[in-house]
Backbone as numpy.savetxt, mean C-alpha at the origin, in Angstrom:
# Nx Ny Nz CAx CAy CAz Cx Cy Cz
27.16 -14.18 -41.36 26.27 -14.91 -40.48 26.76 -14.89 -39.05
28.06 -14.88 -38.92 28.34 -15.02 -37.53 28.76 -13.48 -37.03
28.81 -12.72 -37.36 28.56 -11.54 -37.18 27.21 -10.98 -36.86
26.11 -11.63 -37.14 24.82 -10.71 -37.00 24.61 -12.03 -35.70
24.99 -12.96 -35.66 24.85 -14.18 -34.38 25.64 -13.33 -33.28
26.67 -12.61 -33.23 27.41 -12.08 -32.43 26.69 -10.43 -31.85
25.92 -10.01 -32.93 25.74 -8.52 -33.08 24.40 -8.78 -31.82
23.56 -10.04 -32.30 22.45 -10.45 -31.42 22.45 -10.80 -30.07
23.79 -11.36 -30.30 24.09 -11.70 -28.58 24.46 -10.75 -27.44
25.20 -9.85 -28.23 25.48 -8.55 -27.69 24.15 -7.69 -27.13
23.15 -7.67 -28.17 22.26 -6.65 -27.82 21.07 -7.50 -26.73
21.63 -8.78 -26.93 20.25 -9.48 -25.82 21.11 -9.33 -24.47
22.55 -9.20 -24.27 23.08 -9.16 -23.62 23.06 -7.53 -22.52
22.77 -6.54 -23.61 22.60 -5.19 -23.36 21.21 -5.01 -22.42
20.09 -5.96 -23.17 18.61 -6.23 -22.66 18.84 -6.79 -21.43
19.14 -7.50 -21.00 19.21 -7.93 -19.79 20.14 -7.10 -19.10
20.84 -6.45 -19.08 21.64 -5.61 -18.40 20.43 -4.55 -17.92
19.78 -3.77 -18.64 18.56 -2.74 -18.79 17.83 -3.23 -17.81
17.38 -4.54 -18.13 15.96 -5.07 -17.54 16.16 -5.30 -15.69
17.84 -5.32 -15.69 18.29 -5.88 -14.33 18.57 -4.67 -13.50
18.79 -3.56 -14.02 18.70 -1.45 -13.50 17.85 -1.50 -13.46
16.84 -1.86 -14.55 15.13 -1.54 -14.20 14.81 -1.99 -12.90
14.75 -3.29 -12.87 14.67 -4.23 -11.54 14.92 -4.01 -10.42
16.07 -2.91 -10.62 16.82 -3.16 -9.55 16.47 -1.75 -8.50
16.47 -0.58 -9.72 15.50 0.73 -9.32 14.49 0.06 -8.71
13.31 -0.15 -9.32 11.82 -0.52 -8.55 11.97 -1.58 -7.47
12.68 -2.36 -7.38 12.70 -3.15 -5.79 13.49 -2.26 -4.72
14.47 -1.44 -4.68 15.09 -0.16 -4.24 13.77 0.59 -3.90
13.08 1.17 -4.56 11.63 1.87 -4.29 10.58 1.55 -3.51
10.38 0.45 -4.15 9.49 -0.77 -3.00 9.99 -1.18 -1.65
11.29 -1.34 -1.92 11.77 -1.39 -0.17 11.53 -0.34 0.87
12.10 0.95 0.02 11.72 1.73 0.74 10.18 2.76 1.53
9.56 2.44 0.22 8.05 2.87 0.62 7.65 1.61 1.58
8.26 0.41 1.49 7.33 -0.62 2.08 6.74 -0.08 3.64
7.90 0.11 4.16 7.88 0.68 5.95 6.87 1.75 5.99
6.72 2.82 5.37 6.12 4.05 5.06 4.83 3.55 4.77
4.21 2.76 3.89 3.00 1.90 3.73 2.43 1.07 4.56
3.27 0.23 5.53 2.84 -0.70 6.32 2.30 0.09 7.68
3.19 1.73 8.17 2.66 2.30 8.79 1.53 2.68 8.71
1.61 3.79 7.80 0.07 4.34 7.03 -1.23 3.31 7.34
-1.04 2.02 6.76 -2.04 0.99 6.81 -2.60 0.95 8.11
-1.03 0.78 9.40 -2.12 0.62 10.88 -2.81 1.87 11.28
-2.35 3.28 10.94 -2.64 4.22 11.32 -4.11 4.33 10.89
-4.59 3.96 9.96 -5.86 3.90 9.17 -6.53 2.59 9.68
-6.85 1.90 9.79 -7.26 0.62 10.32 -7.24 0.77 11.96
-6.32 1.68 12.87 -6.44 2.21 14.09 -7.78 3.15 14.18
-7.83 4.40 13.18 -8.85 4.77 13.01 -10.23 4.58 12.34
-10.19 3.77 11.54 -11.42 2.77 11.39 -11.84 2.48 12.46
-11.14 1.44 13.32 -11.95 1.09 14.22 -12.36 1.67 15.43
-11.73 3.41 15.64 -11.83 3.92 16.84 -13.45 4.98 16.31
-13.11 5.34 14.47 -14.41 5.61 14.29 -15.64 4.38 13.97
-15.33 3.19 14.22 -16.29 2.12 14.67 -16.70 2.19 15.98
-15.75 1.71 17.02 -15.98 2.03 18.29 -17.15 3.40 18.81
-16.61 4.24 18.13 -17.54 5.58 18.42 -18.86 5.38 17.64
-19.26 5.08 17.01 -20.63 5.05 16.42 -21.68 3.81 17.44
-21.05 2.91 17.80 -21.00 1.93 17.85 -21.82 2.84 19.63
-20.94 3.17 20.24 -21.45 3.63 21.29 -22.36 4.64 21.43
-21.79 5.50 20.24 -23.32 6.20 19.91 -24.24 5.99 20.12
-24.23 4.51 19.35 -25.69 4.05 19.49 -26.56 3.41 20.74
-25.07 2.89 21.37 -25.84 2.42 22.68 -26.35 3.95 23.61
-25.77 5.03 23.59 -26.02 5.81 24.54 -27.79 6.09 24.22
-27.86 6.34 23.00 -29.23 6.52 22.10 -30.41 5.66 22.54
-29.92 4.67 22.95 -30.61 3.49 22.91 -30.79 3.54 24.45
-30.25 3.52 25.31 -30.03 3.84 26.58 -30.75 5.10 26.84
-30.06 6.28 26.78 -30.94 7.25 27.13 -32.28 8.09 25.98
-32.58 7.28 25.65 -33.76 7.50 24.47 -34.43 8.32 24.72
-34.91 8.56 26.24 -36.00 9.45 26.46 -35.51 10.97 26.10
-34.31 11.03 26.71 -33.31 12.25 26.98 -33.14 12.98 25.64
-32.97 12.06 24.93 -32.32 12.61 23.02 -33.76 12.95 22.77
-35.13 12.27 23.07 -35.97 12.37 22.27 -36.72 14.38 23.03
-36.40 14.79 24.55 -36.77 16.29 24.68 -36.20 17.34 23.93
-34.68 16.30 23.48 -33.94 17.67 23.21 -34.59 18.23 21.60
């Protein structure tokens, strides 16, 4: 009995060792993509709104010179 109490403690002991490399890999990973992601994000959201901006004026020019768009 106190042998398989000992054999158990060992291997829950092994489990948490595993689970804490696991852990410890993927927050290591995540740190590092984080910077790489947070860039990406403004770079995209910069261009969202510069292809907002541009439509956006599109439309006023359209709207503005209406007559002009409508010879061509």
């Amino acid at each position: 009995m106190h042998l398989l109490t000992i054999a158990l403690v060992v291997l829950l002991g092994l489990a948490v060792i595993c689970l804490a490399i696991i852990a410890f890999v993927a927050l290591t990973i995540y740190w590092t993509l984080e910077p790489i992601l947070n860039v990406l994000g403004k770079i995209s959201t910069g261009l969202e709104i510069g292809r907002f901006l541009y439509h956006r004026l599109e439309w006023l020019r359209r709207r503005r010179y209406k007559d002009w768009y409508q010879d061509r």
